[in-house]
PDB file of C-alpha atoms in Angstrom:
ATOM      1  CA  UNK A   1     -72.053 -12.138 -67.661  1.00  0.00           C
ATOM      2  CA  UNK A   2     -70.244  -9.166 -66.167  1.00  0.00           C
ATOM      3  CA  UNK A   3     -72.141  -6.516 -63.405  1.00  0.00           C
ATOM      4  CA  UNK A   4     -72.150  -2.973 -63.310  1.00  0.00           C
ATOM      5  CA  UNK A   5     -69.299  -3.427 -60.792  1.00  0.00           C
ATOM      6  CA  UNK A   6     -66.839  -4.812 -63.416  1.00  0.00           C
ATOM      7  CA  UNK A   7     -67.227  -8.116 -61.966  1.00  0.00           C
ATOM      8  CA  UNK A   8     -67.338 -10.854 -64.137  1.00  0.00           C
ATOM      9  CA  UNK A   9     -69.725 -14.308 -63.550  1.00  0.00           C
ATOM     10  CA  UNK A  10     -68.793 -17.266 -66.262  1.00  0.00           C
ATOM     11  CA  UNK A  11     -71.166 -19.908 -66.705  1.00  0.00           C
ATOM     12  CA  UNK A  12     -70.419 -23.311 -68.529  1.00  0.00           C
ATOM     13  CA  UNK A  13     -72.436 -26.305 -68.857  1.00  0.00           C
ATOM     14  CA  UNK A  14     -70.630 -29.625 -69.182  1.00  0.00           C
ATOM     15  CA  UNK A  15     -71.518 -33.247 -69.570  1.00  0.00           C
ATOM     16  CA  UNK A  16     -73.225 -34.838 -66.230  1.00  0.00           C
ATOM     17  CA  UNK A  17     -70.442 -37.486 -66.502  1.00  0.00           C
ATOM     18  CA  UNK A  18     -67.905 -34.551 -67.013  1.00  0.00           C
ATOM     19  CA  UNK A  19     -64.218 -34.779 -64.995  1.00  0.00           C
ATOM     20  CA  UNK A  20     -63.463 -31.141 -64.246  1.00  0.00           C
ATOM     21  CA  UNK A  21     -60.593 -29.746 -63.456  1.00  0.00           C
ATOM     22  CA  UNK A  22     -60.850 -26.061 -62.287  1.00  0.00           C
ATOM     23  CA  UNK A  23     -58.162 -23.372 -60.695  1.00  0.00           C
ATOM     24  CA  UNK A  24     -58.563 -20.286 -60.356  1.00  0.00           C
ATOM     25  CA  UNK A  25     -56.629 -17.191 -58.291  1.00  0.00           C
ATOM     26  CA  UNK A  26     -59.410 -15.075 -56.297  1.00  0.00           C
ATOM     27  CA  UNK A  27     -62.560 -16.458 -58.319  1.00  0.00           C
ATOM     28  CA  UNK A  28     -64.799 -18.469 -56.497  1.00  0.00           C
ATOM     29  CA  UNK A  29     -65.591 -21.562 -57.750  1.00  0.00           C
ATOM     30  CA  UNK A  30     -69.172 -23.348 -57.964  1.00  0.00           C
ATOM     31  CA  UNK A  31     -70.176 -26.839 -59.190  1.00  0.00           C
ATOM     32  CA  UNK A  32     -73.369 -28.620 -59.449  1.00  0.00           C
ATOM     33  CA  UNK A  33     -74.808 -31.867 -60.588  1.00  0.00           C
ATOM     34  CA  UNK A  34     -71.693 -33.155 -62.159  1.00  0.00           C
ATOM     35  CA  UNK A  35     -71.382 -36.327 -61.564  1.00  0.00           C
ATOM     36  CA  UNK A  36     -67.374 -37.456 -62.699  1.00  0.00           C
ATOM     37  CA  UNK A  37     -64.693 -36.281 -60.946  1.00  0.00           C
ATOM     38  CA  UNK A  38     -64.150 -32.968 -59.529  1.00  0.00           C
ATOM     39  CA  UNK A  39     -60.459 -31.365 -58.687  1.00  0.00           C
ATOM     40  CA  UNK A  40     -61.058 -27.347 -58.011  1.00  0.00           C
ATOM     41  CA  UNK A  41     -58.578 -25.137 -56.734  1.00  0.00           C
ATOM     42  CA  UNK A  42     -58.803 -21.588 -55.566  1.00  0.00           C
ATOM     43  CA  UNK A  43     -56.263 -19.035 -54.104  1.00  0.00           C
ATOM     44  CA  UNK A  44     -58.398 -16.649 -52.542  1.00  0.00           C
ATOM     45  CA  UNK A  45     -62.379 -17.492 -53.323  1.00  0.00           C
ATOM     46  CA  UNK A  46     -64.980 -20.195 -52.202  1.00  0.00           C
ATOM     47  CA  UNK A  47     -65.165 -23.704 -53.187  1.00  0.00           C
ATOM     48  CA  UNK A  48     -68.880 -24.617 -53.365  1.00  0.00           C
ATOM     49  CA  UNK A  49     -70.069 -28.557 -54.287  1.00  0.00           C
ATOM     50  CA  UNK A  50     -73.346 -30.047 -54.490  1.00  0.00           C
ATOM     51  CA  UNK A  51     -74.243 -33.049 -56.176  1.00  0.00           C
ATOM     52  CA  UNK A  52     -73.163 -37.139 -56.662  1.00  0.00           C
ATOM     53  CA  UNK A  53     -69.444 -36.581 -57.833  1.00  0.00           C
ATOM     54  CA  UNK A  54     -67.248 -39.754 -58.550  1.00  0.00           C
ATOM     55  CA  UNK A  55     -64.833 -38.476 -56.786  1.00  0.00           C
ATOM     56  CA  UNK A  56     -63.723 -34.286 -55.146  1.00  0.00           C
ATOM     57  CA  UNK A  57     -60.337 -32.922 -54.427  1.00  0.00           C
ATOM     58  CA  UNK A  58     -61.416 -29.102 -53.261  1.00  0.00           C
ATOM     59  CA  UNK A  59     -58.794 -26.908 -52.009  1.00  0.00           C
ATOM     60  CA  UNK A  60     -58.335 -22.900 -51.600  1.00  0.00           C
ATOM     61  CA  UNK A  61     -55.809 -20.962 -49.337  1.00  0.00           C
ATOM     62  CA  UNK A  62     -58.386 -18.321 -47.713  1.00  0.00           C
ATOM     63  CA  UNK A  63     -61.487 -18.850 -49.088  1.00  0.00           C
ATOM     64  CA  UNK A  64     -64.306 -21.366 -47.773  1.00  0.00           C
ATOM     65  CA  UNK A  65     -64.840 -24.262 -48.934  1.00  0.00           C
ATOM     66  CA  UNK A  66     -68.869 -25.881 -48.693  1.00  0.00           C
ATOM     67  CA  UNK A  67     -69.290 -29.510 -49.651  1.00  0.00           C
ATOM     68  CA  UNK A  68     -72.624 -30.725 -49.932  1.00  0.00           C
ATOM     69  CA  UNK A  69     -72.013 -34.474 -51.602  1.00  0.00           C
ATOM     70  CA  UNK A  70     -72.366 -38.210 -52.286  1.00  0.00           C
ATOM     71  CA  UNK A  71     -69.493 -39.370 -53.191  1.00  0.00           C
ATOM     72  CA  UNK A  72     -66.423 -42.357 -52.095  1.00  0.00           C
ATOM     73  CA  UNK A  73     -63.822 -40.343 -51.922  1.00  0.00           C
ATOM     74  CA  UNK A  74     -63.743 -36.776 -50.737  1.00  0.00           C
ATOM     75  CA  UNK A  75     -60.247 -34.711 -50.296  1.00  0.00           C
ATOM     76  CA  UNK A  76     -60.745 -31.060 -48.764  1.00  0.00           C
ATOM     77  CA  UNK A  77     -58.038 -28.451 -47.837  1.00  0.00           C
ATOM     78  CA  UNK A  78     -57.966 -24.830 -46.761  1.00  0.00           C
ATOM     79  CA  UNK A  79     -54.618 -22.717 -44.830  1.00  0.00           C
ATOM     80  CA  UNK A  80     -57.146 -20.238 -43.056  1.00  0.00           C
ATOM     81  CA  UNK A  81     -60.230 -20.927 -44.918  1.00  0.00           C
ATOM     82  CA  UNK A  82     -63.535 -21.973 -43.193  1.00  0.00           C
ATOM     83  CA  UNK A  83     -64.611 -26.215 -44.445  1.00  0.00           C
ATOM     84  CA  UNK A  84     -67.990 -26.896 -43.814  1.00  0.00           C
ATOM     85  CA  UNK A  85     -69.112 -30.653 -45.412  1.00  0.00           C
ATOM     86  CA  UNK A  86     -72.350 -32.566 -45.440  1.00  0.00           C
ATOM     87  CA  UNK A  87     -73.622 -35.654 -47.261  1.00  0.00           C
ATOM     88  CA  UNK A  88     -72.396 -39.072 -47.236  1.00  0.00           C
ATOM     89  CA  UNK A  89     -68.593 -39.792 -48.345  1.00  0.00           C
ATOM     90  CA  UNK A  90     -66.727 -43.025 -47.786  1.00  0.00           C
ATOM     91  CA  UNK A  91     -63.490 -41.970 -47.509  1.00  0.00           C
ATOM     92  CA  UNK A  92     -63.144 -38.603 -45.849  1.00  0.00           C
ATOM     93  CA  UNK A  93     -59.590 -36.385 -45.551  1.00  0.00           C
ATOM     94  CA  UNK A  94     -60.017 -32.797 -44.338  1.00  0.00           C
ATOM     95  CA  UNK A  95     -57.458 -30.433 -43.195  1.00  0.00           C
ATOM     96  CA  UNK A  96     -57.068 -26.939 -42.570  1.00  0.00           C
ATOM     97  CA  UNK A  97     -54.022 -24.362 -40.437  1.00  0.00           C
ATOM     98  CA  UNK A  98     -56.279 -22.159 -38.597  1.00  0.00           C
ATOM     99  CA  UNK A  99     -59.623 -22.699 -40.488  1.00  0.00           C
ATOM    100  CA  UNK A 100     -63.073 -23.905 -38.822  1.00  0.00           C
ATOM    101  CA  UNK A 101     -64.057 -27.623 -39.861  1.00  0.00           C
ATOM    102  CA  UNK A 102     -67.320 -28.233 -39.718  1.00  0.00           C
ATOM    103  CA  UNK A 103     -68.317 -32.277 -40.730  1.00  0.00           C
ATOM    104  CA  UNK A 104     -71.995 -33.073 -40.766  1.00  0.00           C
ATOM    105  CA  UNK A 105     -71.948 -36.498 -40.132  1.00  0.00           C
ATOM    106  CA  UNK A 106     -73.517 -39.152 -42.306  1.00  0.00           C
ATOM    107  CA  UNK A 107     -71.870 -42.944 -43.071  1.00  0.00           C
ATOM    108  CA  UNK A 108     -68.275 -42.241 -43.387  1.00  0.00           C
ATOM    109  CA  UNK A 109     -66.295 -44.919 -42.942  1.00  0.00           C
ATOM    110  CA  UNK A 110     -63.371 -43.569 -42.862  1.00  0.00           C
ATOM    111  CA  UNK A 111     -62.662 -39.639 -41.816  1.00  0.00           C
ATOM    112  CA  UNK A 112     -59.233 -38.006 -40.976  1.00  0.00           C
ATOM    113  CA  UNK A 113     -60.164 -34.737 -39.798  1.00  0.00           C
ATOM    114  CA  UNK A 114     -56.451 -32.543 -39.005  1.00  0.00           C
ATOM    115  CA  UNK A 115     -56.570 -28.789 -37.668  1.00  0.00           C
ATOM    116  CA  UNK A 116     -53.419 -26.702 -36.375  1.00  0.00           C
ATOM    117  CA  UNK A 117     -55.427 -23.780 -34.504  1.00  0.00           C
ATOM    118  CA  UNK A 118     -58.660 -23.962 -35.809  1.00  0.00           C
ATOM    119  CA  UNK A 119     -61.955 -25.283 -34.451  1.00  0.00           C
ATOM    120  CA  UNK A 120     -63.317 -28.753 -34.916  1.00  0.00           C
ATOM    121  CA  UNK A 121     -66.842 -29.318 -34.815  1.00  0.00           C
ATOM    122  CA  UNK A 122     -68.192 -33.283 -35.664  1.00  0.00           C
ATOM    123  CA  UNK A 123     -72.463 -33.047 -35.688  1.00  0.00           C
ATOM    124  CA  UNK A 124     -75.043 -35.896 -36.263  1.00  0.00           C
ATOM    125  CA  UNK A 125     -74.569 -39.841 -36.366  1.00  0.00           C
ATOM    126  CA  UNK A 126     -71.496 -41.566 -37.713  1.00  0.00           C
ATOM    127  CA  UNK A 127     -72.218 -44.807 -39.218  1.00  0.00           C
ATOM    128  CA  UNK A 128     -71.487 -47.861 -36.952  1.00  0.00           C
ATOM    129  CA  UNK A 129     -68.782 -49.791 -37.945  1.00  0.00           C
ATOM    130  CA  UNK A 130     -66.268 -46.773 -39.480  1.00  0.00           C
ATOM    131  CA  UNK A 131     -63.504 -45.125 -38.146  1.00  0.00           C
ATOM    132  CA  UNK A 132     -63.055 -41.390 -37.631  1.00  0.00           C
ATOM    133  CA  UNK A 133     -59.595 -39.846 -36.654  1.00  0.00           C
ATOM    134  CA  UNK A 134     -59.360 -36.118 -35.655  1.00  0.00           C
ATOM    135  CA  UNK A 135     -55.763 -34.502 -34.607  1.00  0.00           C
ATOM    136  CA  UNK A 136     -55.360 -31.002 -33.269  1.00  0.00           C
ATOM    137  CA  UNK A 137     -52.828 -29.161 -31.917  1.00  0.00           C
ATOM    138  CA  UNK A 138     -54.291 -26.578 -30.082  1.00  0.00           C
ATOM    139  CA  UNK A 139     -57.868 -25.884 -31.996  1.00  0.00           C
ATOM    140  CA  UNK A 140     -60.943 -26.988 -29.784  1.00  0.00           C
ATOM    141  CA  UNK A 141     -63.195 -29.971 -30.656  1.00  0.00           C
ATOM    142  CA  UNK A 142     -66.429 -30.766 -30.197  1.00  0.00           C
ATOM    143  CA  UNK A 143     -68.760 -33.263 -30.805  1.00  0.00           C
ATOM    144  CA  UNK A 144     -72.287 -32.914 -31.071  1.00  0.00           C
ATOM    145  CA  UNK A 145     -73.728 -36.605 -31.610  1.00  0.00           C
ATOM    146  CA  UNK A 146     -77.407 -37.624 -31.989  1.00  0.00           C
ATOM    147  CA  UNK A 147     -78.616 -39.147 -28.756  1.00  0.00           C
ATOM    148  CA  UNK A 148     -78.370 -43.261 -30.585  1.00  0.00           C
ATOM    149  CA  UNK A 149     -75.127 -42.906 -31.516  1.00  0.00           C
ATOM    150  CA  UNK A 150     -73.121 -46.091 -31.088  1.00  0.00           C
ATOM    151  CA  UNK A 151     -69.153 -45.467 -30.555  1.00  0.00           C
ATOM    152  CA  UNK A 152     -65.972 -45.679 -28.422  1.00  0.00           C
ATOM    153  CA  UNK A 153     -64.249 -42.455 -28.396  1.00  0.00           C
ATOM    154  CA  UNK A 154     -60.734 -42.185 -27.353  1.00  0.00           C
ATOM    155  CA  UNK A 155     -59.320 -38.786 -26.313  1.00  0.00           C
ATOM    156  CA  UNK A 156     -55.614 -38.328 -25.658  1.00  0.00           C
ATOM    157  CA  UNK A 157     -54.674 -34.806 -25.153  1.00  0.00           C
ATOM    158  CA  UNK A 158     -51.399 -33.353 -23.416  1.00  0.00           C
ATOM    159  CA  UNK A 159     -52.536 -29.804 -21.403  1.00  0.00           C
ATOM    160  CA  UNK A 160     -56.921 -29.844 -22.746  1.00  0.00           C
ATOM    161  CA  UNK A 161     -59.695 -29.901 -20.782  1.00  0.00           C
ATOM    162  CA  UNK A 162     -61.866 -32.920 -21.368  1.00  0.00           C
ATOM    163  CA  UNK A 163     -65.676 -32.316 -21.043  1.00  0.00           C
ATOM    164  CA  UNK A 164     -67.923 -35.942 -21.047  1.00  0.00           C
ATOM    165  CA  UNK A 165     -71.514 -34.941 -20.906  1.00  0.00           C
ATOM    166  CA  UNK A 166     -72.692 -38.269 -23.382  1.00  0.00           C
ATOM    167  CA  UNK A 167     -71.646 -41.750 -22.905  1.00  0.00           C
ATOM    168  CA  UNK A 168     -69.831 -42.949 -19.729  1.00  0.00           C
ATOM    169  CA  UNK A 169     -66.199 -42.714 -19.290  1.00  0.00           C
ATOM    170  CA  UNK A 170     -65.320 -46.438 -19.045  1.00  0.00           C
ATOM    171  CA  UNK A 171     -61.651 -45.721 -18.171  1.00  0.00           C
ATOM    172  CA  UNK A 172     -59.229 -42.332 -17.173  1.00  0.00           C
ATOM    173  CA  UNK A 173     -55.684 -41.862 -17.147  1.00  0.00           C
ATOM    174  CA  UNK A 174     -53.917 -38.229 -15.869  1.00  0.00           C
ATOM    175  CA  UNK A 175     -50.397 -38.263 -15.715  1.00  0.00           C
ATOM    176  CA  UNK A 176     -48.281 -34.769 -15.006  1.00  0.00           C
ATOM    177  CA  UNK A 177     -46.239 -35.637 -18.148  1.00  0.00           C
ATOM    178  CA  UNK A 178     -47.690 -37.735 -20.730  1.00  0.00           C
ATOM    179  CA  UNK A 179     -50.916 -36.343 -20.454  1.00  0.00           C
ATOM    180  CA  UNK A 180     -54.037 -37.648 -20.111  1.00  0.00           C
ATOM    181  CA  UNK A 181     -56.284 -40.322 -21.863  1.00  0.00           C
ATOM    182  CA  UNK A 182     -59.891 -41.384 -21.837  1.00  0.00           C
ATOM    183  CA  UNK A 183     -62.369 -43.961 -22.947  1.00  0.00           C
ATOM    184  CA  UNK A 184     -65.752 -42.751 -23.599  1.00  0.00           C
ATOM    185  CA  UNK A 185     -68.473 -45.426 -24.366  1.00  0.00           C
ATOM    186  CA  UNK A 186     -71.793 -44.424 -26.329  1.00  0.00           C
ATOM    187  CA  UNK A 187     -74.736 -46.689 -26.916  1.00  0.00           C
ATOM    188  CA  UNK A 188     -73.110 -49.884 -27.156  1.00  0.00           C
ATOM    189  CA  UNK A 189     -69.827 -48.659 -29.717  1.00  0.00           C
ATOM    190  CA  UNK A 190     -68.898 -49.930 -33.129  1.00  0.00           C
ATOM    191  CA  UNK A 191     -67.645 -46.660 -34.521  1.00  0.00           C
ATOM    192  CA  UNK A 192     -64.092 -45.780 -33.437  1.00  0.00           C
ATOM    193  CA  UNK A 193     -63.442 -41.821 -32.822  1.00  0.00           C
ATOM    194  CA  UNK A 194     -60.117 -41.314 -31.945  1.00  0.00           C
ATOM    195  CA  UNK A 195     -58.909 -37.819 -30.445  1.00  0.00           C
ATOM    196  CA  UNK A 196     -55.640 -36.269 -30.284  1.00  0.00           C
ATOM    197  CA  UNK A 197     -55.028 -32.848 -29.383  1.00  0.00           C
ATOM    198  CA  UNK A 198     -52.086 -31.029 -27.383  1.00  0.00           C
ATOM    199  CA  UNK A 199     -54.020 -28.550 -25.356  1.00  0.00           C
ATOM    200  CA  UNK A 200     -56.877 -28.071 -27.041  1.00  0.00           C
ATOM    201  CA  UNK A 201     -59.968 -28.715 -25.478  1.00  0.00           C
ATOM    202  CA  UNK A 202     -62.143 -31.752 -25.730  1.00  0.00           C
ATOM    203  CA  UNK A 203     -66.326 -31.341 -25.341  1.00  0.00           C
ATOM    204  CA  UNK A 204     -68.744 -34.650 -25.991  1.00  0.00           C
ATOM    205  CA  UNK A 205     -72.282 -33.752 -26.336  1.00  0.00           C
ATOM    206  CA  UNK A 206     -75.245 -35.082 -27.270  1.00  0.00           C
ATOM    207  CA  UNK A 207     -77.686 -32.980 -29.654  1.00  0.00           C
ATOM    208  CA  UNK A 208     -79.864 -30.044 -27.482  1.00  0.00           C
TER     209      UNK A 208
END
């Protein structure tokens, strides 16, 4: 279909089981209910996912990218792009330059969540028993974790302020030169959320 503003909107209807493989240069892209395996790239436009997909590789250089998925295996990259991801994925790999990451969080198992400059938000309950990595160099993180939520958090950053106000800090380190490191105990543990960051600063909250 194309709008009285000379844009242009193409529509195609695949197979549920369909494996897609989409790239486009400023076009955003938009998939729903497929159900095989999804690889979409974008220069310039969104990335937009909902559905049960086998598998999803989404990537775009500015434009945002917004997961909404079930799905084992989940791959998601932007340079300056926004990432904002819900659902529940097994295997979780995000990473943006200067981009906001955004993770709803819902029985990973495994996440690797990697920023440069950009903000790092973690919501909601990680499943007990996976193991969530999140490096930094200078972009803040937060995490915003649902009251129950069971997990030993270990934050080593070289020059960022470290804000506790969930869990108890079982153990603290400061040194001038190596930096600092801290143990931070919720509920009784079993998820693993390890922290690295070089000055950015560290918050742990619990839902308001």
């Amino acid at each position: 279909a194309r709008h009285a503003n000379g844009a242009a909107r193409l529509e195609i209807r695949v197979p549920r089981g369909s494996v897609l493989w989409v790239k486009a240069a400023d076009a955003s892209i938009e998939v729903d209910g497929v159900e095989g395996g999804l690889d979409l790239y974008s220069v310039s436009g969104g990335v937009r996912v909902r559905g049960a997909p086998a598998t999803v590789r989404a990537e775009s250089m500015e434009g945002p990218i917004s997961i909404e998925a079930r799905t084992p295996w989940l791959r998601a990259k932007t340079a300056s792009g926004s990432i904002d991801l819900a659902g529940e994925v097994s295997d979780l790999a995000v990473t943006s330059v200067s981009g906001t990451i955004r993770v709803a969080a819902a029985r990973q198992a495994r996440a690797r969540i990697e920023s440069v400059t950009g903000e790092i938000v973690v919501s909601g309950k990680p499943s007990r028993g996976g193991a969530w990595e999140i490096e930094t160099h200078s972009g803040p993180v937060t995490l915003v974790l649902a009251p129950d939520t069971n997990a030993e958090i270990e934050v080593h950053t070289f020059g960022g302020d470290v804000q506790a106000a969930m869990g108890r800090v079982v153990s603290r380190r400061i040194d001038d030169l190596a930096g600092s490191d801290w143990k931070i105990l919720a509920g009784s543990g079993g998820t693993s959320v390890a922290i690295r960051t070089f000055k950015g600063p560290v918050i742990v909250r619990p839902v308001r």
